[in-house]
Structure formats: C-alpha cells, structure tokens
Coordinates of C-alpha atoms and ligand atoms in Angstrom, one line a residue:
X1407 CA 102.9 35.4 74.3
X1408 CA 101.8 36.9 71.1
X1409 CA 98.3 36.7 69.1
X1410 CA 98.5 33.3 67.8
X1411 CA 97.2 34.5 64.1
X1412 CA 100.2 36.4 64.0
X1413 CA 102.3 33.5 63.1
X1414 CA 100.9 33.0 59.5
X1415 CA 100.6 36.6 58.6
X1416 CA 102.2 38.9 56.5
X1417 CA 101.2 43.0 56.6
X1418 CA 100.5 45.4 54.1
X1419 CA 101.1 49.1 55.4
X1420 CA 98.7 51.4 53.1
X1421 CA 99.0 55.3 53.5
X1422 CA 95.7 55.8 52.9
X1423 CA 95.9 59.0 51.1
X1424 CA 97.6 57.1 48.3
X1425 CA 96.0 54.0 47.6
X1426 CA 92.6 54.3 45.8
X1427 CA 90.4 56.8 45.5
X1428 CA 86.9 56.0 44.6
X1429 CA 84.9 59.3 44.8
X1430 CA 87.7 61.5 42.3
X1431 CA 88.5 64.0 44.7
X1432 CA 92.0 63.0 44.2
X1433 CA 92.7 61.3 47.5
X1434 CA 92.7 57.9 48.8
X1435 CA 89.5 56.4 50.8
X1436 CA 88.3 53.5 52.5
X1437 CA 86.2 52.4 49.8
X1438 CA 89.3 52.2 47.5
X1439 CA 91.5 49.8 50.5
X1440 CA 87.7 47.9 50.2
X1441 CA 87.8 47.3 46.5
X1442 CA 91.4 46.4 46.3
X1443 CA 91.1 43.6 49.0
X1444 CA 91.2 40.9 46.6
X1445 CA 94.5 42.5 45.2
X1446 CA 96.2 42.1 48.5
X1447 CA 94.8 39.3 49.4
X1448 CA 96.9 38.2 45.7
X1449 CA 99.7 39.0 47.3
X1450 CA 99.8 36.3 49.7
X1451 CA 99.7 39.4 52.5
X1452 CA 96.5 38.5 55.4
X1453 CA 96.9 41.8 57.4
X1454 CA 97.2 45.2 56.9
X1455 CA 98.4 48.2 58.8
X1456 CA 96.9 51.3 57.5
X1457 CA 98.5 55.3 58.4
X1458 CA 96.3 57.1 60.5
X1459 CA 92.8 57.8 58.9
X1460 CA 90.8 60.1 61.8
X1461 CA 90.0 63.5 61.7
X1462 CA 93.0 65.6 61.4
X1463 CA 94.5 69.1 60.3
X1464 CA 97.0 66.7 58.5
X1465 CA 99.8 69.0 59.5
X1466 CA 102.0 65.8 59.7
X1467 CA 99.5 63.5 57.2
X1468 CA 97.4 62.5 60.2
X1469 CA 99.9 62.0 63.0
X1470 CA 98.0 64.8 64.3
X1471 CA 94.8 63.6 65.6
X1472 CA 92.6 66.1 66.2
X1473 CA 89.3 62.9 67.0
X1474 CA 90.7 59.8 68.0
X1475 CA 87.1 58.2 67.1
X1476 CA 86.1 59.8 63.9
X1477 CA 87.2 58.8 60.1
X1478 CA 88.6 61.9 58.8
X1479 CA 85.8 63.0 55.9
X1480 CA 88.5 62.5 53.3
X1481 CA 88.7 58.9 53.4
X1482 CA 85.1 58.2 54.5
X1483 CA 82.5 57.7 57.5
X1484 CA 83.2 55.6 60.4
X1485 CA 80.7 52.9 59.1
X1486 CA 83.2 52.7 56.2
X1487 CA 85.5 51.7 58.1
X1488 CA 83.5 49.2 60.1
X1489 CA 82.2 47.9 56.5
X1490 CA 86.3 47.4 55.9
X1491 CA 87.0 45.7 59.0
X1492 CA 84.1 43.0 58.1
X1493 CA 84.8 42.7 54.5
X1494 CA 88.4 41.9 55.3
X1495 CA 87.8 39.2 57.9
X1496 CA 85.5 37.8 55.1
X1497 CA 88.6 37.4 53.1
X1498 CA 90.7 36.1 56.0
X1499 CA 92.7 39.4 56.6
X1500 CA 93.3 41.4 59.7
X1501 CA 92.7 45.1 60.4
X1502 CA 95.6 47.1 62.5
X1503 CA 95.0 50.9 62.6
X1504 CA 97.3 53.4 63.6
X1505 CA 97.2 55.0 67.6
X1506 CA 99.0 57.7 68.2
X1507 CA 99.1 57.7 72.0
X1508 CA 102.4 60.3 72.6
X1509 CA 101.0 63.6 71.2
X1510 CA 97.2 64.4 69.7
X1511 CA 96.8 67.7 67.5
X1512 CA 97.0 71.2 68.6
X1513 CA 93.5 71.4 67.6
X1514 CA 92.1 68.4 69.4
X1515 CA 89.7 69.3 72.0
X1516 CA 91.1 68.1 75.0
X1517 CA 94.1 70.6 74.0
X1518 CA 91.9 73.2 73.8
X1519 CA 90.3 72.8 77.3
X1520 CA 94.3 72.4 78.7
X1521 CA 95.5 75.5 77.3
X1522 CA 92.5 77.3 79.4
X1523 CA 93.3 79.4 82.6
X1524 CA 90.5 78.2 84.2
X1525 CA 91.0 74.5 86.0
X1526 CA 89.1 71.9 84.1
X1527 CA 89.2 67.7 83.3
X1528 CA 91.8 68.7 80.8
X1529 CA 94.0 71.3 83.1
X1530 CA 96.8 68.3 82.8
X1531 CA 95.9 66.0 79.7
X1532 CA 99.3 67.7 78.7
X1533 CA 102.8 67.9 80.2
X1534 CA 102.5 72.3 81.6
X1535 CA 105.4 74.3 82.9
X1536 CA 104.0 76.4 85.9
X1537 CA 104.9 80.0 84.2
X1538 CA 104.8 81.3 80.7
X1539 CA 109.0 82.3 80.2
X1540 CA 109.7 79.1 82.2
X1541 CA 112.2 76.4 79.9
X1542 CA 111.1 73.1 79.9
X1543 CA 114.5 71.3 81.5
X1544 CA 116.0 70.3 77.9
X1545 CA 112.7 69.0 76.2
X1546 CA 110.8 70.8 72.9
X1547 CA 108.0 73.1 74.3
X1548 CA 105.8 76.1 72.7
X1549 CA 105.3 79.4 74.8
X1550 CA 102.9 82.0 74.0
X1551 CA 100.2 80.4 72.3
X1552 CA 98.0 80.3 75.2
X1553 CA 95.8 81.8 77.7
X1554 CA 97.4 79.5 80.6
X1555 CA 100.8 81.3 81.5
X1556 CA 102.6 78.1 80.9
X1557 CA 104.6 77.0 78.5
X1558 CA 103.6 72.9 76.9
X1559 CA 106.2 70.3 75.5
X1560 CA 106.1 69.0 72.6
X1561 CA 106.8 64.9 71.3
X1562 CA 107.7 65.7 67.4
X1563 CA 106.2 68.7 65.4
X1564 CA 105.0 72.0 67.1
X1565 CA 101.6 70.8 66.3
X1566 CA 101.9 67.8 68.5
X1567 CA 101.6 68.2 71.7
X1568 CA 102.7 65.8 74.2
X1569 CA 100.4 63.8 76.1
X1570 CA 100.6 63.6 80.0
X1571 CA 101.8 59.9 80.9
X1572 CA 104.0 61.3 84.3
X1573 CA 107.8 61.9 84.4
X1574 CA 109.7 58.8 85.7
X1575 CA 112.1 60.6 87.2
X1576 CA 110.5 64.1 88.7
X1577 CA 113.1 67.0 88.8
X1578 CA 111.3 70.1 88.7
X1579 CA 108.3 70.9 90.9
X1580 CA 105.4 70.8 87.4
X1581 CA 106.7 67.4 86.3
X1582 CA 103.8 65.1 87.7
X1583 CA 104.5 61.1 88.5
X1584 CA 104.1 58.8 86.0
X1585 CA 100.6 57.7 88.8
X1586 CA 99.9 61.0 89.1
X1587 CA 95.8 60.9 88.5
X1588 CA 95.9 62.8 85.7
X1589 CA 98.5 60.9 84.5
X1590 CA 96.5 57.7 84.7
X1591 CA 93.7 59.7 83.3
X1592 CA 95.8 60.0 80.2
X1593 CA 95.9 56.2 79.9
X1594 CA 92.1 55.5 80.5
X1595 CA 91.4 58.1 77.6
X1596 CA 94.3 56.2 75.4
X1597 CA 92.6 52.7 76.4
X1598 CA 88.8 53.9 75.8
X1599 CA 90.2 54.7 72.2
X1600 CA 91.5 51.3 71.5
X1601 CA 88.2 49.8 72.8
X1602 CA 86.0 52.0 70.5
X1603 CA 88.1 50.3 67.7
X1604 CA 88.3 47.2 68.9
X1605 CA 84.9 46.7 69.6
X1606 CA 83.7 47.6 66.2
X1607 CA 85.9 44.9 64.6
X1608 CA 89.8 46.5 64.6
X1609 CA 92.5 43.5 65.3
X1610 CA 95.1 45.8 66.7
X1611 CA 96.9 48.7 66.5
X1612 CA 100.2 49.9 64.8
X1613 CA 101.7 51.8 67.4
X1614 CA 103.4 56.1 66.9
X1615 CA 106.4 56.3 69.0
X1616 CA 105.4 53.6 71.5
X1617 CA 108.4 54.7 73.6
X1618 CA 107.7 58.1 73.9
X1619 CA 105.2 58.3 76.8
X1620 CA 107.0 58.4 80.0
X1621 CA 109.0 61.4 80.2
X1622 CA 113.0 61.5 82.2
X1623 CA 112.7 57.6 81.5
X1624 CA 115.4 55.3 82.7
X1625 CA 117.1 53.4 80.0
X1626 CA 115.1 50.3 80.4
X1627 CA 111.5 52.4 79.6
X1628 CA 110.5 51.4 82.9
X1629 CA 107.7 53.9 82.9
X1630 CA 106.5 53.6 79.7
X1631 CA 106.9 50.0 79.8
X1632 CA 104.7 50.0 83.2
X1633 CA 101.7 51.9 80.3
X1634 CA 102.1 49.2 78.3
X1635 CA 101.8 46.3 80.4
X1636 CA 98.7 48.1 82.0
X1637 CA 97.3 48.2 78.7
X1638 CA 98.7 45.0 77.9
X1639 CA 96.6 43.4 81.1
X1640 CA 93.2 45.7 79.1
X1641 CA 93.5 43.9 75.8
X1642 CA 94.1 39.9 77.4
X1643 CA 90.4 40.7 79.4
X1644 CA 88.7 42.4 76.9
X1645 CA 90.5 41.9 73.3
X1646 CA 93.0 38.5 74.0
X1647 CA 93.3 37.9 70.4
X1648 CA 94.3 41.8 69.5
X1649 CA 97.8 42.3 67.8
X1650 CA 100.2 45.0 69.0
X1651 CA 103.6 46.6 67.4
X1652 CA 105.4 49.2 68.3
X1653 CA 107.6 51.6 66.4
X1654 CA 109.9 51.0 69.2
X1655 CA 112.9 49.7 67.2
X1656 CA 114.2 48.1 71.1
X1657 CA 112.4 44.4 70.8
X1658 CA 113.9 43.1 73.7
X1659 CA 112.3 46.6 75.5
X1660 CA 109.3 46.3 73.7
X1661 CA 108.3 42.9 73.5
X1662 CA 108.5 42.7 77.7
X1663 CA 106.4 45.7 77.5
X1664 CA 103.4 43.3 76.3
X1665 CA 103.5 43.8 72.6
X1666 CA 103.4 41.1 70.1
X1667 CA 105.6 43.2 67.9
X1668 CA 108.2 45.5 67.4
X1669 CA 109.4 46.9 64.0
X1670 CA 113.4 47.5 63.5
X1671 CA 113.6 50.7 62.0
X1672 CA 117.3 52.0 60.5
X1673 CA 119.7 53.2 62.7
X1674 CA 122.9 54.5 61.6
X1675 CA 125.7 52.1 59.8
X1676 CA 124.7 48.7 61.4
X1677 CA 121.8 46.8 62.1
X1678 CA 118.7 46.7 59.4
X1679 CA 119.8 49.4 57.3
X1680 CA 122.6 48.0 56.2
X1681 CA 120.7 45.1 54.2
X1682 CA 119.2 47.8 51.8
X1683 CA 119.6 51.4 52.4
X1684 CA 122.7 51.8 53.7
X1685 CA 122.9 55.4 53.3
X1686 CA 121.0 58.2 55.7
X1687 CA 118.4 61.1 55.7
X1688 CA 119.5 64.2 56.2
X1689 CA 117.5 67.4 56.8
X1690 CA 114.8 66.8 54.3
X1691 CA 117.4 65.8 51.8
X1692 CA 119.1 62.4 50.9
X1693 CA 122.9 62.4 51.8
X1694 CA 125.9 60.3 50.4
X1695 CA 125.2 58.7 46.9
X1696 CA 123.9 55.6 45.9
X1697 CA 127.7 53.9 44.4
X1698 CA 130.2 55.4 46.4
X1699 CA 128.6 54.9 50.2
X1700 CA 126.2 52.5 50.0
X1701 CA 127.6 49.2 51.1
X1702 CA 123.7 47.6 51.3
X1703 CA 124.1 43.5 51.5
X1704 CA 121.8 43.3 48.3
X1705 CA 123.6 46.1 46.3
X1706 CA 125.5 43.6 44.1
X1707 CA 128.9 43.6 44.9
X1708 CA 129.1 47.0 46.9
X1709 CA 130.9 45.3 50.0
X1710 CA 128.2 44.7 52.3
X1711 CA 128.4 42.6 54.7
X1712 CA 125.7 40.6 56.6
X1713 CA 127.1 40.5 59.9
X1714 CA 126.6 44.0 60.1
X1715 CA 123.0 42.9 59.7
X1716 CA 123.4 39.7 62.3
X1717 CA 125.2 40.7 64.8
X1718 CA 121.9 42.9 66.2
X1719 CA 119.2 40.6 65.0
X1720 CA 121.1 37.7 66.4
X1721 CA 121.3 39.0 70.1
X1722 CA 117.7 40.5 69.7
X1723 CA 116.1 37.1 68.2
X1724 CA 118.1 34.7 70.7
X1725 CA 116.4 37.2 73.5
X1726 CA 112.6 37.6 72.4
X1727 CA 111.8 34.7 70.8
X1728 CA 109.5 33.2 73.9
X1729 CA 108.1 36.7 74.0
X1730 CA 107.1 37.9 70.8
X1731 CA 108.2 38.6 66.8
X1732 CA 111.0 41.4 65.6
X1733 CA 109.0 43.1 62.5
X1734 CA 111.3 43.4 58.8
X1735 CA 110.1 46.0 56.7
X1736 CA 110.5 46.4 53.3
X1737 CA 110.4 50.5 53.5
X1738 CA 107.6 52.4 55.1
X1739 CA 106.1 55.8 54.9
X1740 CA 109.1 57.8 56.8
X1741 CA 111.9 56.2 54.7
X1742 CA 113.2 55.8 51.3
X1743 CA 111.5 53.4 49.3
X1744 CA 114.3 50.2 48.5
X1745 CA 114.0 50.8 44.9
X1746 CA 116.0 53.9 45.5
X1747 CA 119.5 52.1 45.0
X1748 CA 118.5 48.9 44.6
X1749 CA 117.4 47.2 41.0
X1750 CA 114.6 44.5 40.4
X1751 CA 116.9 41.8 41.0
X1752 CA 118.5 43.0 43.8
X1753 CA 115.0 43.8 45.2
X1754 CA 113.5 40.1 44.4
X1755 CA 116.5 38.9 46.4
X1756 CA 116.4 40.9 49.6
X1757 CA 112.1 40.7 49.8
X1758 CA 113.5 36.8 49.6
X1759 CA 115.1 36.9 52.5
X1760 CA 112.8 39.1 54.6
X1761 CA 110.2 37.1 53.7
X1762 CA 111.7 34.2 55.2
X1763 CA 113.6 35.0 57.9
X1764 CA 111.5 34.5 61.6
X1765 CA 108.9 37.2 62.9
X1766 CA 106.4 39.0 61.3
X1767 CA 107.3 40.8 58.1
X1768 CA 106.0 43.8 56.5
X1769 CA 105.3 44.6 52.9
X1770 CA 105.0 48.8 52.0
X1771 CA 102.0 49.8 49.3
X1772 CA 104.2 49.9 46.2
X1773 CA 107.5 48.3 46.7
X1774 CA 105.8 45.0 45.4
X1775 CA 106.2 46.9 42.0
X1776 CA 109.1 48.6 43.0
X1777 CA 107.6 51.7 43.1
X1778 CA 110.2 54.8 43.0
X1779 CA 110.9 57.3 45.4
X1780 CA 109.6 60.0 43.7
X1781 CA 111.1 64.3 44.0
X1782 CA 108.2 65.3 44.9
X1783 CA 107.6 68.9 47.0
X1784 CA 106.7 68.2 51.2
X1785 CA 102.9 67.4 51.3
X1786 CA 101.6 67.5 54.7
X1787 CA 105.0 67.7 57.0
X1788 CA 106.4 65.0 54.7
X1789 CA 109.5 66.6 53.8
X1790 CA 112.3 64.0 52.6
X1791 CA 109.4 61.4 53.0
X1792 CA 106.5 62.8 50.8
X1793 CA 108.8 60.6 48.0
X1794 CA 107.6 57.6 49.6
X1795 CA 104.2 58.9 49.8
X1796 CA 103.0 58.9 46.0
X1797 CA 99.9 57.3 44.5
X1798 CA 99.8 53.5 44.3
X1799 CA 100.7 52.7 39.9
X1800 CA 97.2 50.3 39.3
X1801 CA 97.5 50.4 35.6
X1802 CA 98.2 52.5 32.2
X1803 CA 95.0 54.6 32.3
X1804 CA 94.2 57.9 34.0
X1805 CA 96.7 58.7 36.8
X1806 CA 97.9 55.7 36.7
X1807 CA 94.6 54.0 38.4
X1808 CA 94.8 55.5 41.1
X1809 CA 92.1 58.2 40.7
X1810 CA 88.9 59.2 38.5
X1811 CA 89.9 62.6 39.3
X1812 CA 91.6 66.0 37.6
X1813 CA 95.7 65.2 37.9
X1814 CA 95.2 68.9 38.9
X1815 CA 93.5 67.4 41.9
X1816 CA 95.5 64.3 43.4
X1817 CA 97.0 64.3 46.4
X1818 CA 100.4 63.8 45.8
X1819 CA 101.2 63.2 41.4
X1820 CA 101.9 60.0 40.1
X1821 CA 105.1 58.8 38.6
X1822 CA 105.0 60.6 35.9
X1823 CA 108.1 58.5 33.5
X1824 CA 107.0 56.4 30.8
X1825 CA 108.1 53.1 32.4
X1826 CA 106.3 54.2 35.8
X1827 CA 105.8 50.4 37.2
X1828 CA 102.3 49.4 37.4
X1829 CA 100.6 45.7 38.7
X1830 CA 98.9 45.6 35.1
X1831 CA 102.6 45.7 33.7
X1832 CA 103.7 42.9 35.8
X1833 CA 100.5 41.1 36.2
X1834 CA 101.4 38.8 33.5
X1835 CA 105.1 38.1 33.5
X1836 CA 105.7 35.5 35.8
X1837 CA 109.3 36.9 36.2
X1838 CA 108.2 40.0 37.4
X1839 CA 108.9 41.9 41.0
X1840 CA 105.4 41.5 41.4
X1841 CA 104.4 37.8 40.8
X1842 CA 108.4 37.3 42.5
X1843 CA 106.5 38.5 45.8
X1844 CA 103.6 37.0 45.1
X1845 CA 105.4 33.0 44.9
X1846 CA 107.8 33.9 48.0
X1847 CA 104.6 34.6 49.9
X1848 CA 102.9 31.5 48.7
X1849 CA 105.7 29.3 49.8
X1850 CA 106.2 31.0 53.2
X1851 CA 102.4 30.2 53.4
X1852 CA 102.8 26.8 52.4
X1853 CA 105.8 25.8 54.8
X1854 CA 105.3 26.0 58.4
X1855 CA 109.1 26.2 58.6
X1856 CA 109.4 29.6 56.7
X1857 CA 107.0 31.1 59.4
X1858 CA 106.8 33.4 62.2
X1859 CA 107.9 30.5 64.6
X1860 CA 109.7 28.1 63.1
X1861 CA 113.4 27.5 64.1
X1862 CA 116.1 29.8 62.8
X1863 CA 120.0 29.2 62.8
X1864 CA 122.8 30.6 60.3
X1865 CA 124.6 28.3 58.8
X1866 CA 127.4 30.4 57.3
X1867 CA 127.7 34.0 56.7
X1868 CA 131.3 34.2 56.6
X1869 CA 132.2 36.9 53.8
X1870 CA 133.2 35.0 50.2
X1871 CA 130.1 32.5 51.1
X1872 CA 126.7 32.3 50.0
X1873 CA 125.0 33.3 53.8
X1874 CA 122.5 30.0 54.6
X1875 CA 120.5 29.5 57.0
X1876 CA 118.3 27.2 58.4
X1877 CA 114.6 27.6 58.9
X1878 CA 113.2 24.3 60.7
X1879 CA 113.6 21.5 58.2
X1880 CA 114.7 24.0 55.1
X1881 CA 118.0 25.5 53.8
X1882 CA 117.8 28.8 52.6
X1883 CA 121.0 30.3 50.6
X1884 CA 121.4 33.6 49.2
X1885 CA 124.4 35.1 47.3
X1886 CA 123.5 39.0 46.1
X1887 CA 127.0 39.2 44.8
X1888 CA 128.4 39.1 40.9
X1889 CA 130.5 35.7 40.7
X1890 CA 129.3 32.2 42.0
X1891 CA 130.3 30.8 45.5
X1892 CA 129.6 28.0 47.7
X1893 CA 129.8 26.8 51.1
X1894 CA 130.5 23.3 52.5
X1895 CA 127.9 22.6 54.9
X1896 CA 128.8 21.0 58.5
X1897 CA 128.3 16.6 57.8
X1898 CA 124.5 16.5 60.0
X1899 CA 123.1 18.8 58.1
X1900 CA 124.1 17.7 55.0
X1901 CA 123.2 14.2 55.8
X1902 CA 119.3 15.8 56.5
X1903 CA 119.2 16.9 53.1
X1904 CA 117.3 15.3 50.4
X1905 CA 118.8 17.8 47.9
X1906 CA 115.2 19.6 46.7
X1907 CA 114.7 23.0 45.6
X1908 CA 111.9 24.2 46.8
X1909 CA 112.4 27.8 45.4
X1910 CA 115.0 29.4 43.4
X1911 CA 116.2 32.8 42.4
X1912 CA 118.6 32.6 40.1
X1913 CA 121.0 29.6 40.1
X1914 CA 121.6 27.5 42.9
X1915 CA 121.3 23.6 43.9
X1916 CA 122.4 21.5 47.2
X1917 CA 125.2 18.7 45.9
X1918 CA 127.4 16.5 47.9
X1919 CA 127.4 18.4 50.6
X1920 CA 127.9 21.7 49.1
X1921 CA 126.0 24.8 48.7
X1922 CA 126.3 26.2 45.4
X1923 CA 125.2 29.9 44.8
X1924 CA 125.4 31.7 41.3
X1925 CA 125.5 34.8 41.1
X1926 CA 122.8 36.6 42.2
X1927 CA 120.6 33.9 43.7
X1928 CA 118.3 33.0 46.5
X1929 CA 117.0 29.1 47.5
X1930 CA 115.4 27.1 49.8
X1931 CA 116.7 23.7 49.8
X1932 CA 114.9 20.3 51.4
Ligands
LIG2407 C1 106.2 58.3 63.7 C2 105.4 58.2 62.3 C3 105.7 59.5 61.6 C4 105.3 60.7 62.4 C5 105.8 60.7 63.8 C6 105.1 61.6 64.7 O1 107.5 58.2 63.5 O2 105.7 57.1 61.6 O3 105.2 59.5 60.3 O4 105.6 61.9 61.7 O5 105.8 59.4 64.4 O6 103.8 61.1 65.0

C-alpha cells in the first residue's frame, strides 16, 4: 500500500547544481530551491525529488557520497535544508532526497577504514576479494589502490565502491551471505541514514540503483528485495507516511519489494522510450538521427506506434496496481531532454498524456520550458548527460537568472541562443509550453479521475485511430499525427457521455458516438 499523499502529487526532480543560485558562486543552492517554491508550486507540481546534495568529491555530480548526513558546502548547511523541508510543507509540498544505498565515494570514511590491513568495524562495509591479483568472478573491481591485499568491486564508476549487502548466491569462498553480519551491518548504517533525514522533516527518498544491492541475484531480486522489505517494515514503525521510488525500471519487482514507486526508465526499442525518444545513447554520444530513426509516438507522423508503448505498461499496470504507482518521466538528469526531437506541440501533447495517464508522474527542471539539450563538455562524470544538466532559463537578465555570478563562474553555461526559452518568456502567453503544463496540472488536480488511482482502460489504440482511453468517468483522446481521424466508440460508453470538453489541445469534440481527433490534438471528454 503506498503513502496515501502520493495519490494527488506530482514531482519536480531539481539537479541542484542547476537551479538557483543565491550566493553567485555560480552553482545552485538550497536557498535558490527555497525562493523558487512558489514557482513550483505554479506549476501545479506538490513534491519534489532533488539529485543528491551531501558532501561529495562530485566525481559523478554527487552519486558519490563521501557524508551521507552532511549538505555538501556548495549548496548550503544542513539547517538549510531543514529550513527547506519546513518551508515546503508550509506550501503543501513534499521533500524526497536522493539515497544512494549501492556504492558511497572512494573517499568516504567507512572506505577508508575498509581498505586498512588491520581488522576494523569497516573490514567488510565493502564487497573484498581475499588476495590482491585475485579477479572478482565477472563483476567491475579496482586492485592496487590499497593497503589490504585485496582487490574491491565496484557498482558504476571506479569511484564507487560497492557496498556490502551479501551475495545471494555464494560461489567463491570471500562472497559473504546476504545475512552475513556485516552484511546486515551495511543495512543498519543505510537505515540510520534515512532516519537522520526523516526525522528532521524528509518525506522520502528517490532511490540510486535500488536493484543493485544483492550481488549473484536470482532473477526475481530476491535478495535485494528481502533489503527492501526489511527497510520497508523500518519506515511503516517509524516513518508510515514516507514515500519510496526506486530507479528500478521492474514495477512488478519493485513495488513487491515495499516501494510506493518505481520509475520506467528507457530500454531499447519498446516500452517508454518509444513515446518520446525513440533513439539511444551511445558511448557519451547520441546515435541514429532525429528523422530517419526516430519513430517516437508524439513525433508527428514518424510511424510510431503506441502499442509499442502499451503492450509493457499494460501487463505492468494490470499487475501493481493494488501494490503501488509506475512513475512517467518527462526526461531526467541521465537522459536527453524531450525537446531534443520533439517540438512545442509535440511536447504539450505527450506532457498531456503523461500527465494523465495512472501513477505518479514526474516533471524534469526545465522541460516545462522546453529547455534544450545543450553540447556542452562532461561536467562531473556527466558525459552524454551534462546536456541535460544546464542552468534552469529564469528570465532575460544575467545568465539567464540563474546566477548573480561571473558567466566565467557557473557551473555548467547557460543556453547561450537568442531564443534560449525562459518562464518570463512564456509567463504571459497562455498558449505557451509553460502555462500548457501549468492547466494540465490544474485539471489533473481538479479531477479525481485523472489521478494516481482512478480507473484506467484503453479504449482504442488501433493504428489510423486517435488512442482513447478512459480514466474513471473521463475520455481522453489523443492524435499526435498530421491529418484528422476518429474512432467510433463501443454503444455503453458512448451512452455515458454527456459530450463536454473538459480540456483540449488542438481540435477535437465527442459527437454521436464518435471520437473526432484533428490533427495534432489531445482532450478529455465528459
Ligand atoms: C543512477 C543515477 C546516475 C548515477 C548512477 C550511479 O543511475 O541516476 O546519475 O550516475 O546511478 O550512482
């Protein structure tokens, strides 16, 4: 059962390197994600997830956590962060921050201790190989670095170590059980992090590679899962009304795991990629064009097809809906942003129906702008992803609002073309990307039946249709094509209809029992 506030809400990720920076040393702080509460709240968005903000060598922008319980000095103090926490519940929002339970920093202390030769707390906080030329059975591991004669693995970067949650299956005699003690150690420390945060006001977490703990898994997670559910059994004594999502991208996994959430991340050719970026990263550059390969369903008229879409999310939503939400994105900070190969109309029509499709969606600093992915040099192990990373476009002044500071000085530069979107630009044209978001929000807000819960069934999504779909009481249509269509709708649901539009992209209206789409258009129909 998921945290019941979850069922109204809509998240805003912030990278908080890029949002506002208040003090004009160039990089995003608290106080800036403080003073631009009011701005999200705008939005019609009542959560935010914010990137990793503790104490770091930011050798991967903070996925390296070097003090799970300090603010990293860039952005601020600790009791700026507690100041955030309160002045967003004031406003009716909730706080998720990012844990990153799979690896910490190289530099982190308990690393430190681990890599000693003499036998400490810390001997096995990390996943050792008993000799220092000794492979690591297949998995990423670092020799030679230190004084122990043993060589560590690795979850992403070299400057990640991986925790020690246990191997589920144990092959080699330095594997330990997954209830090895200093296995279970490992998930204490991970759970006495969470209730530092908690208990100072934090509503959750965003959860780094929730799938990664267990090592020689089964397919099911069973180990990891078993973590999860542990630390699910913490939060409903302690924290019951603390939100969880995983970047797990398995909802059916994750969700039986105990989280409220998991997000759906692209994978290759089918499935969620395929409604907007249906092209894929490659080695730090972006591979296959945006005309000839990209069959996205909201690229007018490039051939997509929603089913690739359905197909997944179907099977996935029919099997988790008792347990817990699937989490749309509209980009985050390790993809491209949409705006890539899709244009503002395009954009309006695919945040239309994210927005009101079941689960929790999630709305990326920027892309309410349609902010561009920018070629940009790697910042921090960005690489390919340091596009998606830029400053957030305020207004026309000095870098672009984000900063007081030197350009010289900013952390990553701003969009630098003359027609750089900002939210002054579009603060005042009703037809804008901006106030677009801003009235879908307001009407999934206003309807119960455009929310988390509320029933969901596709009506058609047959390929020359409009695809429509049912959300409780409402009929939504879309059509992201060139040329009109329409789609006879089976007699009982026609005969529920009282023909309203309630919201409208584009053309479209509800008539003798016949969907019509224009071109290019998005409704909900009562
Ligand atoms: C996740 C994060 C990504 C990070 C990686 C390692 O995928 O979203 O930004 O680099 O984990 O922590």
């Amino acid at each position: 059962m998921a945290a019941k506030w979850l069922k109204d809400t809509v998240f805003y990720e912030i990278y908080p390197q890029s949002f506002r920076d208040t003090n004009g040393d160039g990089i995003g702080d608290i106080n800036g994600i403080i003073q631009k509460l009011d701005y999200i709240k705008s939005l019609g968005c009542n959560a935010l997830w914010i990137n990793p903000c503790f104490d770091s060598p930011f050798k991967d922008a903070g996925y390296d956590v070097r003090d799970y319980k300090k603010v990293a000095p860039r952005y601020g103090t600790n009791e700026d962060l507690f100041h955030l926490f309160e002045a967003a519940h004031e406003k009716g929002i909730h706080v998720l921050l990012d844990l990153v339970p799979g690896h910490t920093s190289e530099e982190h202390p308990w690393f430190r201790e681990s890599q000693k030769v003499q036998k400490n707390e810390y001997t096995d906080r990390y996943i050792w190989t008993e000799f220092c030329f000794q492979g690591a059975g297949g998995m990423p591991y670092v020799g030679g670095e230190s004084e122990r004669s043993a060589c560590y693995i690795l979850n992403f970067f070299k400057c990640q170590p991986a925790l020690n949650y246990g191997f589920y299956h144990v092959t080699e005699p330095w594997q330990k059980s997954s209830l090895d003690p200093a296995a279970m150690a490992t998930r204490e420390a991970i759970k006495d992090v969470m209730r530092y945060w908690l208990s100072h006001g934090c509503d959750g977490f965003r959860v780094d590679m929730a799938s990664s703990l267990v090592k020689n898994d089964d397919e099911k997670k069973t180990g990891t899962s078993a973590v999860w559910k542990d630390v699910r059994r913490m939060l409903e004594l302690e924290f019951p009304d603390a939100a969880m999502v995983a970047e797990w991208s398995n909802p059916p996994l994750a969700l039986r795991a105990g989280y409220d959430m998991d997000f759906w991340l692209n994978n290759r050719g089918s499935g969620y990629s395929t409604l907007m970026r249906d092209y894929y990263n490659h080695g730090g550059s972006i591979h296959g064009d945006r005309t000839s390969e990209d069959h996205s369903y909201f690229k007018k008229d490039a051939g997509g097809d929603i089913n690739r879409f359905l197909d997944q999310y179907l099977d996935w939503y029919e099997d988790t809906r008792e347990l817990g939400y699937i989490s749309l994105l509209t980009c985050n900070h390790d993809t491209i942003r949409p705006s890539y190969n899709l244009d503002t109309t395009e954009l309006k029509l695919a945040y239309a129906f994210l927005f009101t499709l079941p689960g929790v969606p999630f709305l990326y600093y920027g892309d309410e702008i349609g902010m561009r992915y920018l070629d940009v040099p790697t910042k921090e192990g960005g690489y390919f992803r340091t596009g998606s990373r830029t400053p957030m476009q305020w207004d026309s002044s000095a870098n672009l609002g984000f900063s007081e500071g030197k350009a010289s000085d900013l952390y990553l530069p701003v969009d630098s073309s003359a027609d750089a979107p900002t939210v002054e630009a579009q603060e005042n044209d009703p037809d804008s990307l901006l106030n677009t978001v801003r009235a879908i929000l307001a009407l999934r807000h206003r309807e119960e039946d455009l929310q988390a819960d509320a029933a969901f069934q596709v009506i058609c999504s047959e390929a020359g249709r409009p695809m429509v779909y049912r959300r409780g009481s409402l009929l939504c249509a879309v059509n992201p094509g060139g040329s009109d269509l329409e789609a006879v709708l089976p007699a009982g649901i026609a005969g529920q209809l009282q023909g309203e539009v309630v919201f409208r992209i584009g053309n479209a209206s509800v008539e003798n029992g016949k969907v019509r789409a224009g071109a290019q258009s998005f409704a909900v129909l009562r």
